[in-house]
Coordinates of C-alpha atoms in Angstrom, one line a residue:
X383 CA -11.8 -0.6 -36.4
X384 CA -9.8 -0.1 -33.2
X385 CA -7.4 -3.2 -32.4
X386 CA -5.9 -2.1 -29.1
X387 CA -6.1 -4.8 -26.1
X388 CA -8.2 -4.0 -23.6
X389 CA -6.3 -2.9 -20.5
X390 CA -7.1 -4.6 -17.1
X391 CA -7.2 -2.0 -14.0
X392 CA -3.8 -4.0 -12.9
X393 CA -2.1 -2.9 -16.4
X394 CA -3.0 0.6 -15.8
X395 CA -1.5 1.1 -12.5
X396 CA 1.6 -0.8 -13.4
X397 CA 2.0 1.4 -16.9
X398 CA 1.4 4.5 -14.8
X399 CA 4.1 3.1 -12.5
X400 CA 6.1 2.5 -15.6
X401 CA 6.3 6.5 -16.8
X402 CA 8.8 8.8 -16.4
X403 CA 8.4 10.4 -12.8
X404 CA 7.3 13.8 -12.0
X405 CA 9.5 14.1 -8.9
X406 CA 13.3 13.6 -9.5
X407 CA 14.4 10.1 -9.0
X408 CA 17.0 10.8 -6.5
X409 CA 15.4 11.4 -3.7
X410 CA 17.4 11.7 -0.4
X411 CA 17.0 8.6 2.0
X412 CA 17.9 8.9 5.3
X413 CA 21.1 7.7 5.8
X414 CA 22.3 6.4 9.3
X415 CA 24.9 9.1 9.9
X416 CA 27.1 9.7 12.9
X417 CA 24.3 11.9 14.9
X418 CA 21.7 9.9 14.2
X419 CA 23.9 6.8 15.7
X420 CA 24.1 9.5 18.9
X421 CA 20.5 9.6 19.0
X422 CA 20.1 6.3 18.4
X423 CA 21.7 5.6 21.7
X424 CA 20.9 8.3 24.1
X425 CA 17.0 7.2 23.7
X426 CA 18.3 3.8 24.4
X427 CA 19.6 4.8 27.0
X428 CA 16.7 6.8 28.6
X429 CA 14.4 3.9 27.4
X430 CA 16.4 2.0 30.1
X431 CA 16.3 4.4 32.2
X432 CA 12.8 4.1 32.5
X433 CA 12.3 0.9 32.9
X434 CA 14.9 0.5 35.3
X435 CA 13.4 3.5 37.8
X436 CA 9.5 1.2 37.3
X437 CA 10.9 -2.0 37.8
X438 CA 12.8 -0.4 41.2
X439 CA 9.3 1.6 42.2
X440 CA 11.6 4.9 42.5
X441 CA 10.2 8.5 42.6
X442 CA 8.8 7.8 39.3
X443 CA 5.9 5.3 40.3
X444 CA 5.3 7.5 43.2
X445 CA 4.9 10.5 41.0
X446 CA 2.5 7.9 38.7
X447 CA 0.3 7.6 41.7
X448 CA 0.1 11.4 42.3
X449 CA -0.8 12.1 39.1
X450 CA -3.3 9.2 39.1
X451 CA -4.8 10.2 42.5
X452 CA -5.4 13.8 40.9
X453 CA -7.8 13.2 38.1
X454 CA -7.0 15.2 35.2
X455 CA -10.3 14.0 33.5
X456 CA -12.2 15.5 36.8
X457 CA -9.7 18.7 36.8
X458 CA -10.8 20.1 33.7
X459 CA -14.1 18.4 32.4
X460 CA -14.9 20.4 29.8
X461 CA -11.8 19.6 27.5
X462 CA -13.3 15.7 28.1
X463 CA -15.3 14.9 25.0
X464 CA -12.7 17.0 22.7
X465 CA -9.7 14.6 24.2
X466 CA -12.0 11.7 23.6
X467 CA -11.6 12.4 19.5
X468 CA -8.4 13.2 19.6
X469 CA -6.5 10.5 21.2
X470 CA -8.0 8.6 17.9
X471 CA -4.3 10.3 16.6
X472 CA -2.7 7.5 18.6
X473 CA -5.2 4.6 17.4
X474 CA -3.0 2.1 15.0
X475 CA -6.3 1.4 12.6
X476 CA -7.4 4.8 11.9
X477 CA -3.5 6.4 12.1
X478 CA -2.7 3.3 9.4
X479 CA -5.5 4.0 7.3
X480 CA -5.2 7.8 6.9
X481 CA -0.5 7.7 6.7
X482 CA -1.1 4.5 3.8
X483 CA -3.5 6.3 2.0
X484 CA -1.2 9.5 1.6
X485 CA 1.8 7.4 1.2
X486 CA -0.1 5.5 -1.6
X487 CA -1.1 8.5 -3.2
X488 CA 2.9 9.2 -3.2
X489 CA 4.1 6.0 -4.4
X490 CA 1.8 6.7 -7.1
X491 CA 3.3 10.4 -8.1
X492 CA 6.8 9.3 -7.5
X493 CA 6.7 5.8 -9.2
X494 CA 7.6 4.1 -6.4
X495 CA 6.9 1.8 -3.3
X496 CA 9.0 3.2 -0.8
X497 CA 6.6 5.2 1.1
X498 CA 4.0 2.3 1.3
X499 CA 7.6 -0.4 2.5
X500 CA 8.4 1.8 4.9
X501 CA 5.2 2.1 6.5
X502 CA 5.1 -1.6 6.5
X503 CA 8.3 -1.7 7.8
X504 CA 8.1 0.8 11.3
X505 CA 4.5 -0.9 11.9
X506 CA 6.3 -4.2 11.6
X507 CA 8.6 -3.1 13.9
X508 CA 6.7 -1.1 15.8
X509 CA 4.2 -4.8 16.6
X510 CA 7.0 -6.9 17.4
X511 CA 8.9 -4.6 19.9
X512 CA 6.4 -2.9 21.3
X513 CA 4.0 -5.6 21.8
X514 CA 6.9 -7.6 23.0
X515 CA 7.8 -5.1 26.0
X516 CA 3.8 -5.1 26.5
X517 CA 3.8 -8.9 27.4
X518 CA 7.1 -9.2 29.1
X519 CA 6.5 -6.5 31.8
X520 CA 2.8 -7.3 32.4
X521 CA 2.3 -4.2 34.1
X522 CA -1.6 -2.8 34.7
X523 CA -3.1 0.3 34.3
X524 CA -4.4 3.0 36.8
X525 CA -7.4 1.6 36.0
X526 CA -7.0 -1.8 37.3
X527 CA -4.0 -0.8 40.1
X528 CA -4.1 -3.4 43.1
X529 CA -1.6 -1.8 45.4
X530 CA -1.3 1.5 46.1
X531 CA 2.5 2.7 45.4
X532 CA 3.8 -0.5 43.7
X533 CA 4.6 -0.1 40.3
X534 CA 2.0 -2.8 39.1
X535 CA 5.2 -5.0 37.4
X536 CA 4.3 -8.5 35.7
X537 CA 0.5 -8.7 36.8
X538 CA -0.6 -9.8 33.3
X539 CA -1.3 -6.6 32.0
X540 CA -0.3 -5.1 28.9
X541 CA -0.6 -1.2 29.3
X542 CA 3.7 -0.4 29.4
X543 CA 4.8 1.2 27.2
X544 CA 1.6 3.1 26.0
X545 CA 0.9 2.0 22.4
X546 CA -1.4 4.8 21.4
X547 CA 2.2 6.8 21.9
X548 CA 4.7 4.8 20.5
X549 CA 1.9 4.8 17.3
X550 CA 1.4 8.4 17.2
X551 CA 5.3 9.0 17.3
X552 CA 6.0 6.2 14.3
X553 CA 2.7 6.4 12.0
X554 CA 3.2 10.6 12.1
X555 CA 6.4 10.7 12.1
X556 CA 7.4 8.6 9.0
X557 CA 6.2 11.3 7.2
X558 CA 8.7 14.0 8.1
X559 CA 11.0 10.6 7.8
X560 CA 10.4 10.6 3.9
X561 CA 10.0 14.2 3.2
X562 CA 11.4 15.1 -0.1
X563 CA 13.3 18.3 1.2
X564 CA 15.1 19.2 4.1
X565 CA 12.3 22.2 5.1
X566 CA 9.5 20.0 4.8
X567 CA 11.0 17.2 7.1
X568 CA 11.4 20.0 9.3
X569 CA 8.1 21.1 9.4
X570 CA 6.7 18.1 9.4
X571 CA 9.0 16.6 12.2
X572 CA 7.5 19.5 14.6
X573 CA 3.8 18.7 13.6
X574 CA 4.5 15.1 14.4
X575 CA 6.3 16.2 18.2
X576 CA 3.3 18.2 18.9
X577 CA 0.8 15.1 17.4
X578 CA 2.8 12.6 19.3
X579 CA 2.9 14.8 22.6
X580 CA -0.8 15.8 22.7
X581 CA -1.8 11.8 22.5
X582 CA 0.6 11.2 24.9
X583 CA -0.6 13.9 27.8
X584 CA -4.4 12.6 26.4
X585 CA -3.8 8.9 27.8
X586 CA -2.6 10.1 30.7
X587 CA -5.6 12.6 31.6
X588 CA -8.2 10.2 30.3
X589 CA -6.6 8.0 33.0
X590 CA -5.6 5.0 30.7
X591 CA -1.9 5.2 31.3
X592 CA 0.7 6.2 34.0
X593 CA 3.0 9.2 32.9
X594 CA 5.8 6.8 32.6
X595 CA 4.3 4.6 30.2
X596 CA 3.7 8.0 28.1
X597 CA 7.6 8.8 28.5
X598 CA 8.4 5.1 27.6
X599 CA 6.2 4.8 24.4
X600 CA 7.9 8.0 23.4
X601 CA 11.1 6.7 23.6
X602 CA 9.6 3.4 21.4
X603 CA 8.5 5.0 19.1
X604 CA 11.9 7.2 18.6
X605 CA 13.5 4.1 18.3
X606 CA 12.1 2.7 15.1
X607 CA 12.3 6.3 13.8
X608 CA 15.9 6.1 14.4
X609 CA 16.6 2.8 13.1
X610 CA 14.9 2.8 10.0
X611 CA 17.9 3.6 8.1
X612 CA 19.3 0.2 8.6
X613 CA 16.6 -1.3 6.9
X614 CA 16.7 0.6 3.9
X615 CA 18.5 -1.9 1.7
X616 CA 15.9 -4.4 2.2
X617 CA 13.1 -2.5 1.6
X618 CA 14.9 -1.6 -1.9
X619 CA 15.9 -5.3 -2.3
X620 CA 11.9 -6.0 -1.7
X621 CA 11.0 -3.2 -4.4
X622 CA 13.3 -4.7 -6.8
X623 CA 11.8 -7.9 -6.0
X624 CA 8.1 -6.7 -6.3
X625 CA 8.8 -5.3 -9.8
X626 CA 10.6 -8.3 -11.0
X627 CA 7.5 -10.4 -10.0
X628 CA 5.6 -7.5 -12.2
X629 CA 7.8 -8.4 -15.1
X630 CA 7.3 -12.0 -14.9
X631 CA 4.2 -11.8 -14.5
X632 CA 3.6 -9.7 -17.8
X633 CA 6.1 -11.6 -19.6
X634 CA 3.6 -14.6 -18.7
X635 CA 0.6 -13.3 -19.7
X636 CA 2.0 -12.3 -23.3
X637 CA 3.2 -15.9 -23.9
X638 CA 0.2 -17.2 -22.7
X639 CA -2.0 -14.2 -24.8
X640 CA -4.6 -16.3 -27.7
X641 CA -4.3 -16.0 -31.0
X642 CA -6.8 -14.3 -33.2
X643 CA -8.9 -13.3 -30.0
X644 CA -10.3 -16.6 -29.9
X645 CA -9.7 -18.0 -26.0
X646 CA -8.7 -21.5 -25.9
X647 CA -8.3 -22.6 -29.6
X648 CA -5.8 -24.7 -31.0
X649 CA -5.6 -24.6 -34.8
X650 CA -3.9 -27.9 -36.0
X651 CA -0.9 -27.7 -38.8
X652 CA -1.4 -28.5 -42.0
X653 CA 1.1 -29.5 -44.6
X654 CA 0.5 -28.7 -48.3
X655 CA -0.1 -31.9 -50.4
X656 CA 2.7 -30.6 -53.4
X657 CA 5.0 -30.1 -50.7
X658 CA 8.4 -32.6 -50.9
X659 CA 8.9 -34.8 -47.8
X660 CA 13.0 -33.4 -48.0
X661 CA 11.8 -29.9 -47.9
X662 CA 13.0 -28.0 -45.3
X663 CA 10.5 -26.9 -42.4
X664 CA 9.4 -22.8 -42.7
X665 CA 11.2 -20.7 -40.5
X666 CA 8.4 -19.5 -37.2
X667 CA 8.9 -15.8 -37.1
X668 CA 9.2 -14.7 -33.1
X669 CA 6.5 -14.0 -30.8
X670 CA 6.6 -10.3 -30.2
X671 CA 6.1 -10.4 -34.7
X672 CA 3.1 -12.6 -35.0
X673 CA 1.4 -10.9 -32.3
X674 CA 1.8 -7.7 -33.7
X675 CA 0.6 -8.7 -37.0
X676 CA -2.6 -10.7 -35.4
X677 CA -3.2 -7.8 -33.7
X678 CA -2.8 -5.4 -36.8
X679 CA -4.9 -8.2 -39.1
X680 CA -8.0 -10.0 -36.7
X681 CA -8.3 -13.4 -37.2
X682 CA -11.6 -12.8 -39.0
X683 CA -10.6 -10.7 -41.6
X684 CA -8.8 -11.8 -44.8
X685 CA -5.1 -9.9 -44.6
X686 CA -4.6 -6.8 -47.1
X687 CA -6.4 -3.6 -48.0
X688 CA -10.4 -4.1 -48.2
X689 CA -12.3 -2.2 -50.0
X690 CA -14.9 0.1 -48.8
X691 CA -19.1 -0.4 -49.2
X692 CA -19.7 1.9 -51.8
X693 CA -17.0 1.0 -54.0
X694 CA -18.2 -2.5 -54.2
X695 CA -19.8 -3.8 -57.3
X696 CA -24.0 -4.8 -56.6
X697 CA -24.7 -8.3 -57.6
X698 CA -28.3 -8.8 -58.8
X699 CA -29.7 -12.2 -58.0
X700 CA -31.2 -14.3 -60.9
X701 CA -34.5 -15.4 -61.0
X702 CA -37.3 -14.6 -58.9
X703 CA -37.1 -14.1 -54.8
X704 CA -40.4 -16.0 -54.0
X705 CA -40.0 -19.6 -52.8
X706 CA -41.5 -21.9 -54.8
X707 CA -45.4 -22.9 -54.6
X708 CA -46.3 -26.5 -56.2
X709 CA -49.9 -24.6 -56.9
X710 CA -48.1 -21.5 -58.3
X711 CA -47.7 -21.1 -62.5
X712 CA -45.6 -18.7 -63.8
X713 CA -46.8 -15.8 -65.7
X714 CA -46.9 -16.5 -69.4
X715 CA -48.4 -20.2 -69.2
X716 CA -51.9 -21.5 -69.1
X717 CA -53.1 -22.6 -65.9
X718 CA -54.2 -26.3 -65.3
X719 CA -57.1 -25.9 -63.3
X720 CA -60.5 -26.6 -65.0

């Protein structure tokens, strides 16, 4: 008879998590060197840029307008229905879906929740920053332009900097950010430029952004690429924390386990009669012991070796099997009727 507990699918992943990984265990993590602190600011720096030559309505906006004024969309129509699918690249459901279910699939081969923190972490970051630029500079699309040559500034829209490319440079590029060798963050870094570029150059000939809210989204994006590194302690302090929870929580669950496999029953103690009242109490063996011997001997068999069906000795009944009949005589005796 098998006695193993039946394993919930929680139990599973979290003893598949609990295995020795595939992958070595020291994996590099981007560390926030010297060069990437030079990054770090020069795309500050041009991010500022930008906004600066918008907010002043320099040769920028007046390029915006040129390029609006041209059509792309109306330049090169047969490219239209194409572009329509692909600047789904830049849309934060879809990207989301497809990045967290590779990083998943990762976290599981790795043992690990890294990948799946980090994504958390750039689209957290990615929300609050870009979505607060969004709402404080209010500026409309081509779509919706008033004034012909202003730059459109704090007219309640929400269009600068472009989303779809600040999404497409974070969501594609995290994975070249936790690529397990220097060649493939290589590779993958150029797949995400050209990803992250093509959206880009879409918005703008579908006519849903100006060309500076392209070049500002890049630079958004970047930014959280670049900064990531700082928040690598507390996504490990969060992953420590996660698997502590796991701990506890299994910890609870094998205090809390039955005995005997009987849900919710509470067997009372008994204390033999010949027992003296001085005697001292028995000693309770631990937890982890008792449950391995319930679960070695079920609470509905006796403990000790059994023995099997066809070494048992038959026991034929006495006496005969049919009930009894007040009208029945048993064989031998005279019957009473006349």
């Amino acid at each position: 008879m098998r006695t193993e507990p039946n394993l919930t699918r929680l139990d599973r992943v979290f003893a598949r998590l609990d295995r020795e990984p595939e992958r070595p265990a020291h994996l590099d993590v981007p560390r926030m060197s010297r060069h990437r602190v030079v990054l770090l600011g020069a795309t500050l720096a041009f991010y500022l840029t930008i906004v600066v030559a918008v907010w002043s309505t320099s040769w920028l906006v007046r390029f915006d307008w040129q390029v609006m004024f041209f059509r792309p969309y109306q330049q090169w129509p047969e490219i239209h229905a194409f572009l329509d699918y692909y600047v789904v690249l830049g849309q934060r459901g879809p990207t989301a879906v497809m990045i967290a279910a590779w990083l998943g699939w990762r976290s599981w081969r790795q043992h690990t929740l890294r990948p799946l923190l980090t994504l958390g972490t750039s689209l957290l970051l990615l929300n609050i920053t870009v979505g607060a630029a969004k709402l404080g500079m209010g500026r409309l699309g081509p779509h919706y332009a008033t004034v012909i040559g202003s730059n459109e500034m704090w007219q309640g829209g929400d269009i600068f900097p472009s989303g779809h490319t600040a999404n497409a440079v974070v969501t594609w590029g995290i994975l070249a950010y936790l690529a397990s060798t220097p060649r493939a963050r290589r590779y993958l870094s150029a797949l995400s430029a050209v990803v992250a570029l093509g959206v880009g150059l879409t918005t703008v000939y579908l006519g849903t952004h100006w060309l500076s809210d392209v070049l500002l989204g890049w630079a958004a994006g970047l930014l959280i690429l670049l900064a990531l590194p700082w928040f690598e302690p507390l996504i490990a302090r969060v992953e420590d924390r996660l698997f502590d929870l796991r701990d506890a929580w299994r910890g609870r669950r094998t205090r809390t386990a039955p005995v005997g496999g009987v849900p919710g029953a509470v067997f009372p103690r008994h204390t033999p009669a010949d027992q003296p009242a001085d005697a001292e109490p028995p000693v309770r063996e631990p937890a982890a012991v008792r449950s391995a011997r319930t679960a070695a001997h079920p609470a509905y068999l006796a403990p000790g070796p059994h023995a099997t069906r066809a070494e048992r000795t038959p026991v034929t009944p006495v006496g005969s099997r049919r009930p009894p009949h007040p009208d029945r005589v048993q064989r031998g005796t005279a019957s009473a009727r006349p």
